[in-house]
Amino acid sequence: MVEVSLENVTKKFEEVVAVDNVSFKVREGEILTLLGPSGCGKSTTLRTIAGFYFPDSGKVYFGDKDITNLPPQDRNTAMVFQNYALWPHMSVRDNVTYGLKLRKVPREEQERRAKEALKMVQMGEFVDRMPLKLSGGQQQRVAVARCLIVNPDVLLMDEPLSNLDAKLRLETRKDIRDLVKELSLTAIYVTHDQEEALSISDYIVVMHEGRIRQTGKPRDIWDNPENSFVGTFIGEANLLELQVKSVHDSNATLEIPRTDRSLASEYVKRLEIGKKARIVLRPEKLRVDLEEDLNANHLPGRVKHLMYHGTYERLTVKLTGGPDVVVYRSELETPLKVGQVVYLRVKPRDVLAFGPAAF
Ligand SMILES: Nc1ncnc2c1ncn2[C@@H]1O[C@H](COP(=O)(O)OP(=O)(O)O)[C@@H](O)[C@H]1O
Ligand SMILES: [Mg+2]
């Protein structure tokens, strides 16, 4: 296995800057996830690491070795794709050993390594099956085995679970993480699914329009977003725009329009007094009070919609002079009615406030 680093990699397709000055490092045995909305440059970054694309500028290193201009077949990477890409007319065995056949590995060794790789993905008993006689999850396991059999230095995965149903996605996610850890692979994983990224990764690189918006451990990305893009991209988040009244170090006071109230924030990124700030409020951090309390950090509003979700209730509140916000409540709390006046209480630490330089 090998450490992978990108230094200021830029890749353009004519006028489109698909990857814009991207740098990050993945250590041996770690899973790094490229996370971001469709079109943000995840696949292009991955393909640049595989050698399918060459960057316009910047460098790619495997360990100390500059491999920026090395062709793909000389890189020893393996890629798992969203659509499995198995050959339907070839058995599981032949699909898995294909790479070894190309490398003219002797037959007995092919057979031994196929069994070993299929065992790793719990598909040992399926060597003679045809791919179309397997479920989507099983086909994806075969695709992973086909990658592992060549002992890649780097395992690349481009939205490998997108075609699986929700339950299988959860299981397979765990299996992939276990496998990467067990074999100490260096893995780069691509997804647009935030929850998947949070649970599978050691590090996450959040991308938007070709650029990195934040790099960090899952908990960092969740708890300490550096900008409103990351704050709203991760989880279901509410976004408000409020005027900044005052800022002192990591505290700020924000005006709540059409009330004489203000909202306190203790999570402040690059605010400017008198300018607009983007405020991110997570639905699970909001509490519903029925009485106004001048000492509380309160946002007044009216209940607009209630929806039962089994383990929680999803409430939409129209804020006074502001937009709708979503609140998650546990069901045991007091029942509410549409139209009712409520006060949303939020701890200042949970009022994530971003100035224009951190939008
Ligand atoms: N082969 C290509 N030719 C031209 N434009 C491309 C090509 N591949 C990707 N792009 C463009 O580059 C941007 C990033 O694409 P991509 O890396 O596929 O994003 P993602 O994987 O995050 O959805 C998009 O605007 C896309 O349209
Ligand atoms: Mg893609």
PDB file of N, CA and C in Angstrom, residues 170-250:
ATOM      1  N   LEU A 170     -26.361  -0.004   3.490  1.00  0.00           N
ATOM      2  CA  LEU A 170     -25.820   0.097   4.849  1.00  0.00           C
ATOM      3  C   LEU A 170     -24.871  -1.045   5.157  1.00  0.00           C
ATOM      4  N   GLU A 171     -25.290  -2.278   4.801  1.00  0.00           N
ATOM      5  CA  GLU A 171     -24.459  -3.455   5.082  1.00  0.00           C
ATOM      6  C   GLU A 171     -23.150  -3.404   4.309  1.00  0.00           C
ATOM      7  N   THR A 172     -23.289  -3.117   3.009  1.00  0.00           N
ATOM      8  CA  THR A 172     -22.122  -3.165   2.136  1.00  0.00           C
ATOM      9  C   THR A 172     -21.126  -2.068   2.509  1.00  0.00           C
ATOM     10  N   ARG A 173     -21.663  -0.945   2.951  1.00  0.00           N
ATOM     11  CA  ARG A 173     -20.841   0.159   3.431  1.00  0.00           C
ATOM     12  C   ARG A 173     -19.929  -0.319   4.559  1.00  0.00           C
ATOM     13  N   LYS A 174     -20.499  -1.045   5.480  1.00  0.00           N
ATOM     14  CA  LYS A 174     -19.740  -1.556   6.614  1.00  0.00           C
ATOM     15  C   LYS A 174     -18.700  -2.575   6.134  1.00  0.00           C
ATOM     16  N   ASP A 175     -19.108  -3.454   5.212  1.00  0.00           N
ATOM     17  CA  ASP A 175     -18.187  -4.474   4.700  1.00  0.00           C
ATOM     18  C   ASP A 175     -16.994  -3.833   4.012  1.00  0.00           C
ATOM     19  N   ILE A 176     -17.256  -2.790   3.219  1.00  0.00           N
ATOM     20  CA  ILE A 176     -16.157  -2.129   2.506  1.00  0.00           C
ATOM     21  C   ILE A 176     -15.178  -1.534   3.515  1.00  0.00           C
ATOM     22  N   ARG A 177     -15.713  -0.874   4.525  1.00  0.00           N
ATOM     23  CA  ARG A 177     -14.834  -0.269   5.534  1.00  0.00           C
ATOM     24  C   ARG A 177     -14.010  -1.348   6.253  1.00  0.00           C
ATOM     25  N   ASP A 178     -14.665  -2.433   6.649  1.00  0.00           N
ATOM     26  CA  ASP A 178     -13.958  -3.521   7.335  1.00  0.00           C
ATOM     27  C   ASP A 178     -12.834  -4.083   6.472  1.00  0.00           C
ATOM     28  N   LEU A 179     -13.145  -4.273   5.185  1.00  0.00           N
ATOM     29  CA  LEU A 179     -12.185  -4.852   4.256  1.00  0.00           C
ATOM     30  C   LEU A 179     -10.966  -3.952   4.069  1.00  0.00           C
ATOM     31  N   VAL A 180     -11.214  -2.672   3.903  1.00  0.00           N
ATOM     32  CA  VAL A 180     -10.116  -1.717   3.723  1.00  0.00           C
ATOM     33  C   VAL A 180      -9.211  -1.730   4.947  1.00  0.00           C
ATOM     34  N   LYS A 181      -9.830  -1.805   6.125  1.00  0.00           N
ATOM     35  CA  LYS A 181      -9.060  -1.808   7.379  1.00  0.00           C
ATOM     36  C   LYS A 181      -8.280  -3.113   7.529  1.00  0.00           C
ATOM     37  N   GLU A 182      -8.963  -4.218   7.247  1.00  0.00           N
ATOM     38  CA  GLU A 182      -8.354  -5.540   7.401  1.00  0.00           C
ATOM     39  C   GLU A 182      -7.132  -5.694   6.499  1.00  0.00           C
ATOM     40  N   LEU A 183      -7.257  -5.211   5.261  1.00  0.00           N
ATOM     41  CA  LEU A 183      -6.164  -5.372   4.294  1.00  0.00           C
ATOM     42  C   LEU A 183      -5.236  -4.159   4.283  1.00  0.00           C
ATOM     43  N   SER A 184      -5.476  -3.189   5.172  1.00  0.00           N
ATOM     44  CA  SER A 184      -4.707  -1.934   5.183  1.00  0.00           C
ATOM     45  C   SER A 184      -4.568  -1.334   3.799  1.00  0.00           C
ATOM     46  N   LEU A 185      -5.676  -1.249   3.082  1.00  0.00           N
ATOM     47  CA  LEU A 185      -5.628  -0.641   1.750  1.00  0.00           C
ATOM     48  C   LEU A 185      -5.624   0.877   1.879  1.00  0.00           C
ATOM     49  N   THR A 186      -5.134   1.542   0.853  1.00  0.00           N
ATOM     50  CA  THR A 186      -5.324   2.980   0.758  1.00  0.00           C
ATOM     51  C   THR A 186      -6.500   3.168  -0.179  1.00  0.00           C
ATOM     52  N   ALA A 187      -7.558   3.784   0.323  1.00  0.00           N
ATOM     53  CA  ALA A 187      -8.790   3.818  -0.460  1.00  0.00           C
ATOM     54  C   ALA A 187      -9.294   5.241  -0.639  1.00  0.00           C
ATOM     55  N   ILE A 188      -9.764   5.522  -1.852  1.00  0.00           N
ATOM     56  CA  ILE A 188     -10.403   6.807  -2.120  1.00  0.00           C
ATOM     57  C   ILE A 188     -11.798   6.503  -2.635  1.00  0.00           C
ATOM     58  N   TYR A 189     -12.767   7.073  -1.942  1.00  0.00           N
ATOM     59  CA  TYR A 189     -14.159   6.725  -2.110  1.00  0.00           C
ATOM     60  C   TYR A 189     -14.905   7.972  -2.563  1.00  0.00           C
ATOM     61  N   VAL A 190     -15.789   7.806  -3.531  1.00  0.00           N
ATOM     62  CA  VAL A 190     -16.558   8.951  -4.018  1.00  0.00           C
ATOM     63  C   VAL A 190     -18.034   8.742  -3.731  1.00  0.00           C
ATOM     64  N   THR A 191     -18.680   9.748  -3.172  1.00  0.00           N
ATOM     65  CA  THR A 191     -20.124   9.674  -2.977  1.00  0.00           C
ATOM     66  C   THR A 191     -20.718  11.081  -2.923  1.00  0.00           C
ATOM     67  N   HIS A 192     -22.041  11.156  -3.206  1.00  0.00           N
ATOM     68  CA  HIS A 192     -22.741  12.426  -2.982  1.00  0.00           C
ATOM     69  C   HIS A 192     -23.607  12.303  -1.735  1.00  0.00           C
ATOM     70  N   ASP A 193     -23.528  11.134  -1.084  1.00  0.00           N
ATOM     71  CA  ASP A 193     -24.386  10.842   0.061  1.00  0.00           C
ATOM     72  C   ASP A 193     -23.634  11.169   1.349  1.00  0.00           C
ATOM     73  N   GLN A 194     -24.125  12.205   2.040  1.00  0.00           N
ATOM     74  CA  GLN A 194     -23.388  12.728   3.198  1.00  0.00           C
ATOM     75  C   GLN A 194     -23.291  11.704   4.309  1.00  0.00           C
ATOM     76  N   GLU A 195     -24.391  10.994   4.535  1.00  0.00           N
ATOM     77  CA  GLU A 195     -24.410  10.037   5.636  1.00  0.00           C
ATOM     78  C   GLU A 195     -23.417   8.897   5.359  1.00  0.00           C
ATOM     79  N   GLU A 196     -23.388   8.469   4.097  1.00  0.00           N
ATOM     80  CA  GLU A 196     -22.447   7.437   3.698  1.00  0.00           C
ATOM     81  C   GLU A 196     -21.011   7.909   3.942  1.00  0.00           C
ATOM     82  N   ALA A 197     -20.751   9.146   3.563  1.00  0.00           N
ATOM     83  CA  ALA A 197     -19.408   9.709   3.752  1.00  0.00           C
ATOM     84  C   ALA A 197     -19.052   9.760   5.236  1.00  0.00           C
ATOM     85  N   LEU A 198     -19.991  10.195   6.056  1.00  0.00           N
ATOM     86  CA  LEU A 198     -19.699  10.314   7.485  1.00  0.00           C
ATOM     87  C   LEU A 198     -19.378   8.964   8.099  1.00  0.00           C
ATOM     88  N   SER A 199     -20.055   7.912   7.633  1.00  0.00           N
ATOM     89  CA  SER A 199     -19.871   6.626   8.302  1.00  0.00           C
ATOM     90  C   SER A 199     -18.723   5.797   7.738  1.00  0.00           C
ATOM     91  N   ILE A 200     -18.348   5.995   6.492  1.00  0.00           N
ATOM     92  CA  ILE A 200     -17.328   5.108   5.909  1.00  0.00           C
ATOM     93  C   ILE A 200     -15.908   5.674   5.999  1.00  0.00           C
ATOM     94  N   SER A 201     -15.770   6.981   6.213  1.00  0.00           N
ATOM     95  CA  SER A 201     -14.489   7.646   5.960  1.00  0.00           C
ATOM     96  C   SER A 201     -13.622   7.844   7.201  1.00  0.00           C
ATOM     97  N   ASP A 202     -12.317   7.887   6.974  1.00  0.00           N
ATOM     98  CA  ASP A 202     -11.411   8.443   7.981  1.00  0.00           C
ATOM     99  C   ASP A 202     -11.308   9.949   7.787  1.00  0.00           C
ATOM    100  N   TYR A 203     -11.250  10.349   6.523  1.00  0.00           N
ATOM    101  CA  TYR A 203     -11.227  11.777   6.184  1.00  0.00           C
ATOM    102  C   TYR A 203     -12.226  12.051   5.072  1.00  0.00           C
ATOM    103  N   ILE A 204     -12.773  13.254   5.098  1.00  0.00           N
ATOM    104  CA  ILE A 204     -13.695  13.668   4.052  1.00  0.00           C
ATOM    105  C   ILE A 204     -13.170  14.951   3.411  1.00  0.00           C
ATOM    106  N   VAL A 205     -13.220  14.978   2.083  1.00  0.00           N
ATOM    107  CA  VAL A 205     -12.937  16.204   1.347  1.00  0.00           C
ATOM    108  C   VAL A 205     -14.266  16.649   0.742  1.00  0.00           C
ATOM    109  N   VAL A 206     -14.782  17.785   1.192  1.00  0.00           N
ATOM    110  CA  VAL A 206     -16.048  18.277   0.639  1.00  0.00           C
ATOM    111  C   VAL A 206     -15.730  19.181  -0.535  1.00  0.00           C
ATOM    112  N   MET A 207     -16.308  18.855  -1.690  1.00  0.00           N
ATOM    113  CA  MET A 207     -16.034  19.611  -2.917  1.00  0.00           C
ATOM    114  C   MET A 207     -17.283  20.321  -3.416  1.00  0.00           C
ATOM    115  N   HIS A 208     -17.052  21.454  -4.073  1.00  0.00           N
ATOM    116  CA  HIS A 208     -18.143  22.194  -4.714  1.00  0.00           C
ATOM    117  C   HIS A 208     -17.543  22.948  -5.887  1.00  0.00           C
ATOM    118  N   GLU A 209     -18.118  22.781  -7.057  1.00  0.00           N
ATOM    119  CA  GLU A 209     -17.650  23.450  -8.264  1.00  0.00           C
ATOM    120  C   GLU A 209     -16.142  23.311  -8.460  1.00  0.00           C
ATOM    121  N   GLY A 210     -15.658  22.093  -8.282  1.00  0.00           N
ATOM    122  CA  GLY A 210     -14.251  21.798  -8.550  1.00  0.00           C
ATOM    123  C   GLY A 210     -13.299  22.117  -7.415  1.00  0.00           C
ATOM    124  N   ARG A 211     -13.789  22.862  -6.433  1.00  0.00           N
ATOM    125  CA  ARG A 211     -12.899  23.298  -5.355  1.00  0.00           C
ATOM    126  C   ARG A 211     -13.185  22.566  -4.048  1.00  0.00           C
ATOM    127  N   ILE A 212     -12.161  22.464  -3.217  1.00  0.00           N
ATOM    128  CA  ILE A 212     -12.335  21.890  -1.889  1.00  0.00           C
ATOM    129  C   ILE A 212     -12.906  22.963  -0.967  1.00  0.00           C
ATOM    130  N   ARG A 213     -14.005  22.651  -0.305  1.00  0.00           N
ATOM    131  CA  ARG A 213     -14.581  23.594   0.652  1.00  0.00           C
ATOM    132  C   ARG A 213     -14.196  23.260   2.094  1.00  0.00           C
ATOM    133  N   GLN A 214     -13.840  22.019   2.365  1.00  0.00           N
ATOM    134  CA  GLN A 214     -13.344  21.640   3.693  1.00  0.00           C
ATOM    135  C   GLN A 214     -12.778  20.230   3.632  1.00  0.00           C
ATOM    136  N   THR A 215     -11.720  20.020   4.417  1.00  0.00           N
ATOM    137  CA  THR A 215     -11.153  18.678   4.581  1.00  0.00           C
ATOM    138  C   THR A 215     -11.109  18.400   6.072  1.00  0.00           C
ATOM    139  N   GLY A 216     -11.543  17.233   6.478  1.00  0.00           N
ATOM    140  CA  GLY A 216     -11.481  16.933   7.907  1.00  0.00           C
ATOM    141  C   GLY A 216     -12.019  15.559   8.218  1.00  0.00           C
ATOM    142  N   LYS A 217     -11.921  15.196   9.494  1.00  0.00           N
ATOM    143  CA  LYS A 217     -12.521  13.949   9.947  1.00  0.00           C
ATOM    144  C   LYS A 217     -14.034  14.122   9.934  1.00  0.00           C
ATOM    145  N   PRO A 218     -14.770  13.010   9.810  1.00  0.00           N
ATOM    146  CA  PRO A 218     -16.229  13.134   9.730  1.00  0.00           C
ATOM    147  C   PRO A 218     -16.825  14.006  10.839  1.00  0.00           C
ATOM    148  N   ARG A 219     -16.361  13.813  12.058  1.00  0.00           N
ATOM    149  CA  ARG A 219     -16.935  14.574  13.169  1.00  0.00           C
ATOM    150  C   ARG A 219     -16.668  16.079  13.046  1.00  0.00           C
ATOM    151  N   ASP A 220     -15.484  16.401  12.539  1.00  0.00           N
ATOM    152  CA  ASP A 220     -15.126  17.811  12.303  1.00  0.00           C
ATOM    153  C   ASP A 220     -16.043  18.449  11.279  1.00  0.00           C
ATOM    154  N   ILE A 221     -16.250  17.709  10.199  1.00  0.00           N
ATOM    155  CA  ILE A 221     -17.084  18.220   9.109  1.00  0.00           C
ATOM    156  C   ILE A 221     -18.503  18.453   9.643  1.00  0.00           C
ATOM    157  N   TRP A 222     -18.946  17.552  10.500  1.00  0.00           N
ATOM    158  CA  TRP A 222     -20.293  17.642  11.048  1.00  0.00           C
ATOM    159  C   TRP A 222     -20.405  18.764  12.091  1.00  0.00           C
ATOM    160  N   ASP A 223     -19.449  18.777  13.040  1.00  0.00           N
ATOM    161  CA  ASP A 223     -19.556  19.709  14.170  1.00  0.00           C
ATOM    162  C   ASP A 223     -19.010  21.098  13.854  1.00  0.00           C
ATOM    163  N   ASN A 224     -18.001  21.157  13.025  1.00  0.00           N
ATOM    164  CA  ASN A 224     -17.309  22.430  12.808  1.00  0.00           C
ATOM    165  C   ASN A 224     -17.216  22.800  11.330  1.00  0.00           C
ATOM    166  N   PRO A 225     -18.343  22.990  10.678  1.00  0.00           N
ATOM    167  CA  PRO A 225     -18.266  23.382   9.270  1.00  0.00           C
ATOM    168  C   PRO A 225     -17.563  24.733   9.132  1.00  0.00           C
ATOM    169  N   GLU A 226     -16.714  24.837   8.116  1.00  0.00           N
ATOM    170  CA  GLU A 226     -15.950  26.080   7.932  1.00  0.00           C
ATOM    171  C   GLU A 226     -16.709  27.123   7.143  1.00  0.00           C
ATOM    172  N   ASN A 227     -17.749  26.696   6.442  1.00  0.00           N
ATOM    173  CA  ASN A 227     -18.516  27.650   5.650  1.00  0.00           C
ATOM    174  C   ASN A 227     -19.962  27.168   5.538  1.00  0.00           C
ATOM    175  N   SER A 228     -20.823  28.043   5.043  1.00  0.00           N
ATOM    176  CA  SER A 228     -22.249  27.705   5.027  1.00  0.00           C
ATOM    177  C   SER A 228     -22.527  26.602   4.005  1.00  0.00           C
ATOM    178  N   PHE A 229     -21.674  26.471   2.991  1.00  0.00           N
ATOM    179  CA  PHE A 229     -21.884  25.378   2.043  1.00  0.00           C
ATOM    180  C   PHE A 229     -21.779  24.034   2.749  1.00  0.00           C
ATOM    181  N   VAL A 230     -20.692  23.839   3.486  1.00  0.00           N
ATOM    182  CA  VAL A 230     -20.509  22.575   4.207  1.00  0.00           C
ATOM    183  C   VAL A 230     -21.597  22.417   5.274  1.00  0.00           C
ATOM    184  N   GLY A 231     -21.921  23.513   5.964  1.00  0.00           N
ATOM    185  CA  GLY A 231     -22.960  23.474   6.999  1.00  0.00           C
ATOM    186  C   GLY A 231     -24.305  23.011   6.484  1.00  0.00           C
ATOM    187  N   THR A 232     -24.642  23.418   5.275  1.00  0.00           N
ATOM    188  CA  THR A 232     -25.956  23.032   4.746  1.00  0.00           C
ATOM    189  C   THR A 232     -25.885  21.741   3.939  1.00  0.00           C
ATOM    190  N   PHE A 233     -24.720  21.399   3.427  1.00  0.00           N
ATOM    191  CA  PHE A 233     -24.639  20.184   2.608  1.00  0.00           C
ATOM    192  C   PHE A 233     -24.726  18.926   3.457  1.00  0.00           C
ATOM    193  N   ILE A 234     -24.181  19.010   4.670  1.00  0.00           N
ATOM    194  CA  ILE A 234     -24.167  17.849   5.557  1.00  0.00           C
ATOM    195  C   ILE A 234     -25.444  17.844   6.388  1.00  0.00           C
ATOM    196  N   GLY A 235     -26.248  16.824   6.247  1.00  0.00           N
ATOM    197  CA  GLY A 235     -27.485  16.733   7.014  1.00  0.00           C
ATOM    198  C   GLY A 235     -28.562  17.634   6.438  1.00  0.00           C
ATOM    199  N   GLU A 236     -29.770  17.556   7.000  1.00  0.00           N
ATOM    200  CA  GLU A 236     -30.832  18.461   6.564  1.00  0.00           C
ATOM    201  C   GLU A 236     -30.703  19.710   7.414  1.00  0.00           C
ATOM    202  N   ALA A 237     -30.301  20.803   6.818  1.00  0.00           N
ATOM    203  CA  ALA A 237     -30.041  21.990   7.619  1.00  0.00           C
ATOM    204  C   ALA A 237     -30.916  23.146   7.158  1.00  0.00           C
ATOM    205  N   ASN A 238     -31.245  24.028   8.099  1.00  0.00           N
ATOM    206  CA  ASN A 238     -31.989  25.245   7.782  1.00  0.00           C
ATOM    207  C   ASN A 238     -31.000  26.375   7.539  1.00  0.00           C
ATOM    208  N   LEU A 239     -31.320  27.211   6.573  1.00  0.00           N
ATOM    209  CA  LEU A 239     -30.460  28.349   6.272  1.00  0.00           C
ATOM    210  C   LEU A 239     -31.261  29.639   6.383  1.00  0.00           C
ATOM    211  N   LEU A 240     -30.790  30.566   7.214  1.00  0.00           N
ATOM    212  CA  LEU A 240     -31.421  31.889   7.328  1.00  0.00           C
ATOM    213  C   LEU A 240     -30.397  32.941   6.972  1.00  0.00           C
ATOM    214  N   GLU A 241     -30.885  34.125   6.586  1.00  0.00           N
ATOM    215  CA  GLU A 241     -29.977  35.259   6.432  1.00  0.00           C
ATOM    216  C   GLU A 241     -30.362  36.309   7.456  1.00  0.00           C
ATOM    217  N   LEU A 242     -29.439  36.663   8.324  1.00  0.00           N
ATOM    218  CA  LEU A 242     -29.708  37.667   9.348  1.00  0.00           C
ATOM    219  C   LEU A 242     -28.615  38.729   9.313  1.00  0.00           C
ATOM    220  N   GLN A 243     -28.984  39.915   9.792  1.00  0.00           N
ATOM    221  CA  GLN A 243     -28.043  41.038   9.847  1.00  0.00           C
ATOM    222  C   GLN A 243     -27.185  40.915  11.117  1.00  0.00           C
ATOM    223  N   VAL A 244     -25.898  41.203  10.978  1.00  0.00           N
ATOM    224  CA  VAL A 244     -25.004  41.112  12.143  1.00  0.00           C
ATOM    225  C   VAL A 244     -25.028  42.435  12.913  1.00  0.00           C
ATOM    226  N   LYS A 245     -25.396  42.363  14.198  1.00  0.00           N
ATOM    227  CA  LYS A 245     -25.465  43.568  15.034  1.00  0.00           C
ATOM    228  C   LYS A 245     -24.115  43.820  15.713  1.00  0.00           C
ATOM    229  N   SER A 246     -23.551  42.783  16.301  1.00  0.00           N
ATOM    230  CA  SER A 246     -22.240  42.948  16.937  1.00  0.00           C
ATOM    231  C   SER A 246     -21.477  41.622  16.921  1.00  0.00           C
ATOM    232  N   VAL A 247     -20.157  41.758  17.003  1.00  0.00           N
ATOM    233  CA  VAL A 247     -19.290  40.566  17.044  1.00  0.00           C
ATOM    234  C   VAL A 247     -18.208  40.792  18.086  1.00  0.00           C
ATOM    235  N   HIS A 248     -18.015  39.841  18.982  1.00  0.00           N
ATOM    236  CA  HIS A 248     -16.893  39.884  19.923  1.00  0.00           C
ATOM    237  C   HIS A 248     -16.250  38.507  19.928  1.00  0.00           C
ATOM    238  N   ASP A 249     -15.060  38.418  19.406  1.00  0.00           N
ATOM    239  CA  ASP A 249     -14.357  37.130  19.315  1.00  0.00           C
ATOM    240  C   ASP A 249     -15.269  36.076  18.692  1.00  0.00           C
ATOM    241  N   SER A 250     -15.630  35.073  19.496  1.00  0.00           N
ATOM    242  CA  SER A 250     -16.434  33.997  18.918  1.00  0.00           C
ATOM    243  C   SER A 250     -17.922  34.141  19.247  1.00  0.00           C
TER     244      SER A 250
END
